[in-house]
Short mmCIF file of N, CA and C in Angstrom, two decimals:
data_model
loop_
_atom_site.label_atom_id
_atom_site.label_comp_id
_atom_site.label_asym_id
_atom_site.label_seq_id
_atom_site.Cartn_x
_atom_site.Cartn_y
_atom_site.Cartn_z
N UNK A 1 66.40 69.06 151.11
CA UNK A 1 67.10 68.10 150.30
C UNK A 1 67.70 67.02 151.19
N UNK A 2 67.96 66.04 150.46
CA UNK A 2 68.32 65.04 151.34
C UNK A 2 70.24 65.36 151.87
N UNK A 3 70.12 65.09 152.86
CA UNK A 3 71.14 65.38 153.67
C UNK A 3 71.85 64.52 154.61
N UNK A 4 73.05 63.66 154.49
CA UNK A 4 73.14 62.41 155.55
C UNK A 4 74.47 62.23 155.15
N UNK A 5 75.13 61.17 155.78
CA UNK A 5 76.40 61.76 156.13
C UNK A 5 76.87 60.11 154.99
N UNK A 6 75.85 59.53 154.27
CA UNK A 6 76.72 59.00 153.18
C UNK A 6 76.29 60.24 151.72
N UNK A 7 76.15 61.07 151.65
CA UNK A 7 75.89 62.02 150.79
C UNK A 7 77.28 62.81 150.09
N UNK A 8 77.79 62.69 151.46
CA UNK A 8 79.44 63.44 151.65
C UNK A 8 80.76 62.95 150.32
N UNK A 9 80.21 61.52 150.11
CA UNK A 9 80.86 61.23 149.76
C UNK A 9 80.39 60.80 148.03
N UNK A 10 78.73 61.12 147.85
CA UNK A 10 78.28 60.46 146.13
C UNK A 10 77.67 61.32 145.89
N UNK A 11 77.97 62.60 145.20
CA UNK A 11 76.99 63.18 144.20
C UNK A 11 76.42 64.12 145.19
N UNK A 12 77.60 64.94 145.79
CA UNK A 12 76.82 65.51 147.21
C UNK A 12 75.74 66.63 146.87
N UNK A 13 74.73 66.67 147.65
CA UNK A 13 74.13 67.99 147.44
C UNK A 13 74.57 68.73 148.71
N UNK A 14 75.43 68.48 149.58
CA UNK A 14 75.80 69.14 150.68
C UNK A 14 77.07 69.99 150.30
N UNK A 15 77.89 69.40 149.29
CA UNK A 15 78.89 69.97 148.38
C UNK A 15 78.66 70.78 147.41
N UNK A 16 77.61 70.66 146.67
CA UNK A 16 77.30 70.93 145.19
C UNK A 16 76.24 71.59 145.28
N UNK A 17 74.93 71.22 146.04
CA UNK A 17 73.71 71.84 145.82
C UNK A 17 73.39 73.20 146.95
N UNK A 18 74.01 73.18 147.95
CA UNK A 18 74.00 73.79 149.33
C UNK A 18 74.47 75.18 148.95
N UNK A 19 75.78 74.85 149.07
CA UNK A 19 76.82 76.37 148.53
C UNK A 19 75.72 77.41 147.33
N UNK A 20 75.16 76.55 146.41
CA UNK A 20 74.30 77.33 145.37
C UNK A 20 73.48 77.71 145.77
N UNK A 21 72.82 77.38 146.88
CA UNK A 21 71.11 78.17 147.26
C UNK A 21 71.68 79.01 148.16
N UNK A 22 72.75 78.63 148.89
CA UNK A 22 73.41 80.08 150.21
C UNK A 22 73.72 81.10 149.10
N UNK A 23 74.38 81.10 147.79
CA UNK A 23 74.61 82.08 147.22
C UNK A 23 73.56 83.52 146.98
N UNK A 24 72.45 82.15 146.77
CA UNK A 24 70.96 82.72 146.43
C UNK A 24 69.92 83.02 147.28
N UNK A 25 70.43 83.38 148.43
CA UNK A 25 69.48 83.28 149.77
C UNK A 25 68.84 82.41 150.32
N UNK A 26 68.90 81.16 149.27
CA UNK A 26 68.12 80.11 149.53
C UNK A 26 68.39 79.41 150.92
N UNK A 27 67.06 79.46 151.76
CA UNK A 27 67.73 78.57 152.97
C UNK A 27 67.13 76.75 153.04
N UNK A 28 68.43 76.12 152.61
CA UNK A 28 68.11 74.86 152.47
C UNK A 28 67.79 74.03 154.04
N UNK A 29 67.31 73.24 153.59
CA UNK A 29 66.27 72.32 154.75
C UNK A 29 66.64 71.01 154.17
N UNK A 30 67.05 70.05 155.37
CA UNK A 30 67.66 68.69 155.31
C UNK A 30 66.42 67.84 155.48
N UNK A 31 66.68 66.95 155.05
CA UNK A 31 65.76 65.52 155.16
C UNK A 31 66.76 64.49 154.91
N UNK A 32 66.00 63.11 155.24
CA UNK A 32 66.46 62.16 155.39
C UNK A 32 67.99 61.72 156.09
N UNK A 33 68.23 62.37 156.75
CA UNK A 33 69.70 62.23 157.85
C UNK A 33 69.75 60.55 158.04
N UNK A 34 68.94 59.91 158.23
CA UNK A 34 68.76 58.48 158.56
C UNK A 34 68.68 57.12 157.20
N UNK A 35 68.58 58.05 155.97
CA UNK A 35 68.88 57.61 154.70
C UNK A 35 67.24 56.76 154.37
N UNK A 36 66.23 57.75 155.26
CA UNK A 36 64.50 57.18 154.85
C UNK A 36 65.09 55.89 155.86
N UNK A 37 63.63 55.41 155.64
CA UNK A 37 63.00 54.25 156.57
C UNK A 37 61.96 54.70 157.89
N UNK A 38 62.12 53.77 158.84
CA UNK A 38 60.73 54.41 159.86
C UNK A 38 61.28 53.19 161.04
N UNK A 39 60.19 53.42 162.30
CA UNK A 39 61.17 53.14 163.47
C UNK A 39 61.25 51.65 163.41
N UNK A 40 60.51 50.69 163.07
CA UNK A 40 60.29 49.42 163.04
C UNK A 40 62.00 48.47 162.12
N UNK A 41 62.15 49.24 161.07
CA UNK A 41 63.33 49.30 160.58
C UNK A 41 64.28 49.62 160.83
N UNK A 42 63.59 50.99 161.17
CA UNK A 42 65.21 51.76 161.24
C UNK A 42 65.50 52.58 160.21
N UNK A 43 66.57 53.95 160.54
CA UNK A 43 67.02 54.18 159.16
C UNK A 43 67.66 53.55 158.66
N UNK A 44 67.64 53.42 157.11
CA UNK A 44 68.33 52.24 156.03
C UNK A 44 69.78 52.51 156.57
N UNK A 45 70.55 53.75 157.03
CA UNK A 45 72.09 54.13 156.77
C UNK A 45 72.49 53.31 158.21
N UNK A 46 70.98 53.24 159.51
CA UNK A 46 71.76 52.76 160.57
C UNK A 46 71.14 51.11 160.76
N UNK A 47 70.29 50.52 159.84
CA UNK A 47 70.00 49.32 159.89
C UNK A 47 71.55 48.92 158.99
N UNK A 48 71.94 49.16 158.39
CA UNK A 48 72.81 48.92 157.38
C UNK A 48 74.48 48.90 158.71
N UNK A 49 74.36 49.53 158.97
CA UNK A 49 75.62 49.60 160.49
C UNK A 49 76.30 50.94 159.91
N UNK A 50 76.11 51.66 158.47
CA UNK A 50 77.03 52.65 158.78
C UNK A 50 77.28 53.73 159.51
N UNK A 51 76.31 53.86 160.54
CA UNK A 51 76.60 54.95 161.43
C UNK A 51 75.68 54.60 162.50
N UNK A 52 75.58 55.61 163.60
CA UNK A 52 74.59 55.37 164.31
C UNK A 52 73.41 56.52 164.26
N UNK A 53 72.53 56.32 164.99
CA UNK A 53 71.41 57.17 165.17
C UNK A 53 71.94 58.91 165.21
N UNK A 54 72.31 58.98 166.02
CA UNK A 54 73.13 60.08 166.94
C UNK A 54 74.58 60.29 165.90
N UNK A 55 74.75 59.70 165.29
CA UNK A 55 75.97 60.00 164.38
C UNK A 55 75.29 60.62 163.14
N UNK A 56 74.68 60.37 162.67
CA UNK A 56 73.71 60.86 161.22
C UNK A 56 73.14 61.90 161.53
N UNK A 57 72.36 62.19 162.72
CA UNK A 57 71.45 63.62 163.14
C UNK A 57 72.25 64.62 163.34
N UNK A 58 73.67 64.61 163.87
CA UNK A 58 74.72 65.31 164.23
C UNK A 58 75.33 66.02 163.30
N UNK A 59 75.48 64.66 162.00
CA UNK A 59 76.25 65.00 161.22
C UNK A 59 75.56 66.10 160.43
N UNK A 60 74.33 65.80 160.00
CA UNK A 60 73.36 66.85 159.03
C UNK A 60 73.15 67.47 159.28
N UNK A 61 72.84 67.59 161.25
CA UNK A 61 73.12 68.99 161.83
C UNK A 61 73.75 70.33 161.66
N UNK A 62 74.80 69.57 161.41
CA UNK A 62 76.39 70.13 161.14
C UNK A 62 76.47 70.61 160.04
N UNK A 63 75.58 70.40 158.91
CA UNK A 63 75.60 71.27 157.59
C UNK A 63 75.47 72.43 157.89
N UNK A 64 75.85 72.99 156.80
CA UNK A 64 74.71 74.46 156.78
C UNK A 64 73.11 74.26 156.16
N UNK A 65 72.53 74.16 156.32
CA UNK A 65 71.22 74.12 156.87
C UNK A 65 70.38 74.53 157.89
N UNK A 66 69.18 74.90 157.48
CA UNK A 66 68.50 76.02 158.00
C UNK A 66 67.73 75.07 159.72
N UNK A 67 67.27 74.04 158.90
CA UNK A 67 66.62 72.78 159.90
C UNK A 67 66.14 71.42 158.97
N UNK A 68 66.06 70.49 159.78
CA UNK A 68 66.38 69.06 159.68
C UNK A 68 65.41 68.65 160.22
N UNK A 69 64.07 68.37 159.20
CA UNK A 69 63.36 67.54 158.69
C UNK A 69 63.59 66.02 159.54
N UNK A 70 62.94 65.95 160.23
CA UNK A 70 63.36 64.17 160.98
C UNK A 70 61.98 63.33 160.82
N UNK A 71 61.35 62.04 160.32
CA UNK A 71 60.34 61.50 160.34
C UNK A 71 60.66 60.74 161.55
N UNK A 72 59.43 61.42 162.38
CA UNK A 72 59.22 61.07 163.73
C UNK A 72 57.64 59.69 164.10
N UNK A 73 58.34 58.47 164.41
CA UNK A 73 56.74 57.89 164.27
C UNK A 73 56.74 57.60 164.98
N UNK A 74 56.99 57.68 166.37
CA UNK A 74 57.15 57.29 167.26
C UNK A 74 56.93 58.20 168.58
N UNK A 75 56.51 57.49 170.01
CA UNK A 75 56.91 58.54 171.28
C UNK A 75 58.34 58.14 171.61
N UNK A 76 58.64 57.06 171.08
CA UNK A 76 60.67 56.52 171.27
C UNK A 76 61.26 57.88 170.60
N UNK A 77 60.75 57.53 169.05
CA UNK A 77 61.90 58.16 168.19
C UNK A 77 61.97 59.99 168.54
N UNK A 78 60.62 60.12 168.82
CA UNK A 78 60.59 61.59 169.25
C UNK A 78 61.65 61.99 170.16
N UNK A 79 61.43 60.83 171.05
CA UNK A 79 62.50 61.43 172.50
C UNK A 79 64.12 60.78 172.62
N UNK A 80 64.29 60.75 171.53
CA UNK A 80 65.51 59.92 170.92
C UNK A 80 65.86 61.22 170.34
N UNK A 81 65.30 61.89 169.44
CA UNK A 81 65.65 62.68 168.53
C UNK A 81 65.88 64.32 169.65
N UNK A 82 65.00 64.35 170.65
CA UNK A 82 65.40 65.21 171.63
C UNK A 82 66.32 65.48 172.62
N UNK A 83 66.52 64.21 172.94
CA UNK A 83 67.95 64.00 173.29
C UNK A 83 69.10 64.32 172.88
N UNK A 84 69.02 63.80 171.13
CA UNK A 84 70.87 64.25 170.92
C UNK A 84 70.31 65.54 170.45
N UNK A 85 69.47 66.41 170.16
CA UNK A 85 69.09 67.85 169.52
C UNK A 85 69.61 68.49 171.22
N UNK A 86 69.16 67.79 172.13
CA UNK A 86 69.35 68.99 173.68
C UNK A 86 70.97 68.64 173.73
N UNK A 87 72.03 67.40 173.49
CA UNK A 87 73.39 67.13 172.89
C UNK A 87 74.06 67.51 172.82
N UNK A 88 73.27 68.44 171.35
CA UNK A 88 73.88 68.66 170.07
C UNK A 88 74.88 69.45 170.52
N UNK A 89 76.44 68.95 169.43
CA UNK A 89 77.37 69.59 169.65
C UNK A 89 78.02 69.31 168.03
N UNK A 90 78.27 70.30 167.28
CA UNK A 90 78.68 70.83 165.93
C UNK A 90 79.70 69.10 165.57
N UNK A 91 79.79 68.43 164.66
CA UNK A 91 81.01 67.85 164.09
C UNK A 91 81.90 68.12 163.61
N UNK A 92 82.94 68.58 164.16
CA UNK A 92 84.30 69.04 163.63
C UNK A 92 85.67 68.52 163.06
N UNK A 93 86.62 69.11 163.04
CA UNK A 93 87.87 68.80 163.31
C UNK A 93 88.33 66.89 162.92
N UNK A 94 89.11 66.70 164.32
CA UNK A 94 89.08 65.11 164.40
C UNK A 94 87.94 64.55 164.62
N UNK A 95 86.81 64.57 165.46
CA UNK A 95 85.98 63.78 165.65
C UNK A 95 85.45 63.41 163.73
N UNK A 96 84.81 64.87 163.43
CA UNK A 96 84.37 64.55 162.18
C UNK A 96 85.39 63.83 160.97
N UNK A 97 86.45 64.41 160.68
CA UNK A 97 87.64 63.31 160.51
C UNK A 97 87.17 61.96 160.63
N UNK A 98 87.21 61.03 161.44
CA UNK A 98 86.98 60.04 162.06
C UNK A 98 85.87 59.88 161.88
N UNK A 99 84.58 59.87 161.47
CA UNK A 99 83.22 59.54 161.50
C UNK A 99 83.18 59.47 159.99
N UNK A 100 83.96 60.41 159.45
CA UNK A 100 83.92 60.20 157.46
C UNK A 100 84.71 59.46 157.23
N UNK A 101 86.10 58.86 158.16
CA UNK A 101 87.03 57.74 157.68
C UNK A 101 86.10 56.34 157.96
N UNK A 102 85.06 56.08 158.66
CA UNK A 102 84.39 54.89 159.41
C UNK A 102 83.15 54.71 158.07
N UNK A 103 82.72 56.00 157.54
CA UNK A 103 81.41 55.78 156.88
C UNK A 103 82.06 55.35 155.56
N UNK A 104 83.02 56.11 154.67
CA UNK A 104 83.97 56.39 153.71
C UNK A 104 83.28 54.45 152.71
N UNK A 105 84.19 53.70 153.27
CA UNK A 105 84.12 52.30 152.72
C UNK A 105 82.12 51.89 151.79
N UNK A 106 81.41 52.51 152.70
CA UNK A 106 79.80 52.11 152.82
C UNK A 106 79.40 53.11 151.39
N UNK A 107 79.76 54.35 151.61
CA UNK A 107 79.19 55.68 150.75
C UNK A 107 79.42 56.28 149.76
N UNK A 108 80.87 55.37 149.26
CA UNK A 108 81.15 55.97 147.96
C UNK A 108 80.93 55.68 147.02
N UNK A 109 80.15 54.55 146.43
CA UNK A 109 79.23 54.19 145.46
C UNK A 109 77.87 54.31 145.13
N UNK A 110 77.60 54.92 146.42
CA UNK A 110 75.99 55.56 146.19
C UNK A 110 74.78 54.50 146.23
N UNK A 111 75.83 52.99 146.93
CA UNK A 111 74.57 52.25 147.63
C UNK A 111 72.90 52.34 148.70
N UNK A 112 73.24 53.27 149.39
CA UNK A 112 72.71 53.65 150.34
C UNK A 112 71.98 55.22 149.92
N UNK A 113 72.26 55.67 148.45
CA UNK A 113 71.62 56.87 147.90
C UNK A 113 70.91 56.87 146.83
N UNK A 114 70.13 55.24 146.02
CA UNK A 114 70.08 54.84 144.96
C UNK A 114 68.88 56.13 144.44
N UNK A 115 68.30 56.75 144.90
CA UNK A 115 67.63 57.49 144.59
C UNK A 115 68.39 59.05 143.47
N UNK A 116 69.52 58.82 143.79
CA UNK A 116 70.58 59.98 143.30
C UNK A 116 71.08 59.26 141.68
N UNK A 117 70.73 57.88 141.28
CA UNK A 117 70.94 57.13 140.56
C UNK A 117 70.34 56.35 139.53
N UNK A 118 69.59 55.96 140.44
CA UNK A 118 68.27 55.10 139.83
C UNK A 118 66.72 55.09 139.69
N UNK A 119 66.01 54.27 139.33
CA UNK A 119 64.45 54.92 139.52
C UNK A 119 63.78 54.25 140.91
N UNK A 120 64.81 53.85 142.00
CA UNK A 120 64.48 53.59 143.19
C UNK A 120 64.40 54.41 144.22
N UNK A 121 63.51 55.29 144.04
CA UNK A 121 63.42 56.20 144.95
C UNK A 121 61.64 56.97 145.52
N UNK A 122 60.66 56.55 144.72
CA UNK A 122 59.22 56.50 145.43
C UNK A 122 58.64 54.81 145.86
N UNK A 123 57.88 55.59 146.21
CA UNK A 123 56.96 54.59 146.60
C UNK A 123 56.06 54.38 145.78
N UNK A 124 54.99 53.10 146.15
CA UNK A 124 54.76 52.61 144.90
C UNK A 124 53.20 53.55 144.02
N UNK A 125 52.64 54.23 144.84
CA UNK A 125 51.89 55.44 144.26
C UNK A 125 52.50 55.79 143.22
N UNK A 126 53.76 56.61 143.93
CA UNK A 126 54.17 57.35 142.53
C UNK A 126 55.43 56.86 141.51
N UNK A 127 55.84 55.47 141.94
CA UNK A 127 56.34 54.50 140.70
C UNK A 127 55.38 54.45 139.70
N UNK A 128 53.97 54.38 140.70
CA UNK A 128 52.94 53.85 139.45
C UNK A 128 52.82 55.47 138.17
N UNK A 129 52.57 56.27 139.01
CA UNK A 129 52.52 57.46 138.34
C UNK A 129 53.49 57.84 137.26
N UNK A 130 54.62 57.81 137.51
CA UNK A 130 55.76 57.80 136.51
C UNK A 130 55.56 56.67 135.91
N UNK A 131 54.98 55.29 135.80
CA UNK A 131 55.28 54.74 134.66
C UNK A 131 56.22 53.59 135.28
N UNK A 132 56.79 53.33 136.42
CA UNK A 132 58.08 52.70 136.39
C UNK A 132 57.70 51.47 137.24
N UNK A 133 58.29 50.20 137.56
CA UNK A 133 58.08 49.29 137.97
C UNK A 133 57.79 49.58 139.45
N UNK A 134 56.59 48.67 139.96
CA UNK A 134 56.00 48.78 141.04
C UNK A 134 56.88 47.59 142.31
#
């Protein structure tokens, strides 16, 4: 499920959907930490400035979650993504504090999650498939 650190704050499934599958043995698996996109862009959450690279992978890290799904298109992004994974150090306390007071302003309207909202959330294959504007 999608997992990223403006999630925290609209319609979380890190709040809401997570806790329910741990009940159920379910071991949930993160995607989109970077809020989709690809390397030429960027992820939408860090083309957008609300976080950084290394701030978003950390953060979804930091769920409970089993593992984290990363779209890798790159030999950059690969060894970008190996880097803060060899890093990795849990988000806690103050630091994490402080990384949800910085994102907070960007995430609580569910700009950056329109997929949790609206019918903006495939591509245009399967817009076409559902019926919905291409």
């Amino acid at each position: 499920m999608p997992i990223n650190i403006c999630d925290h704050f609209y319609r979380s499934f890190a709040q809401q959907v997570i806790p329910e599958a741990l009940k159920h043995g379910i071991a949930p698996i993160g995607m989109k930490s970077l809020g989709g996109g690809d390397s030429k862009k960027g992820g939408k959450m860090v083309t957008a400035k609300v976080c950084t690279v290394a701030e978003a992978i950390r953060y979804s890290l930091s769920q409970p979650i089993v593992t984290l799904v990363s779209g890798i298109d790159s030999m950059k992004v690969l060894q970008q993504n190996i880097a803060i994974a060899r890093a990795y150090k849990p988000l806690e306390g103050e630091e994490l504090q402080a990384l949800l007071a910085k994102v907070k302003p960007e995430a609580g309207d569910g700009r950056h999650e329109m997929f949790k909202s609206t019918t903006v959330f495939d591509g245009p294959y399967h817009r076409k498939q559902h019926g919905l504007d291409i």
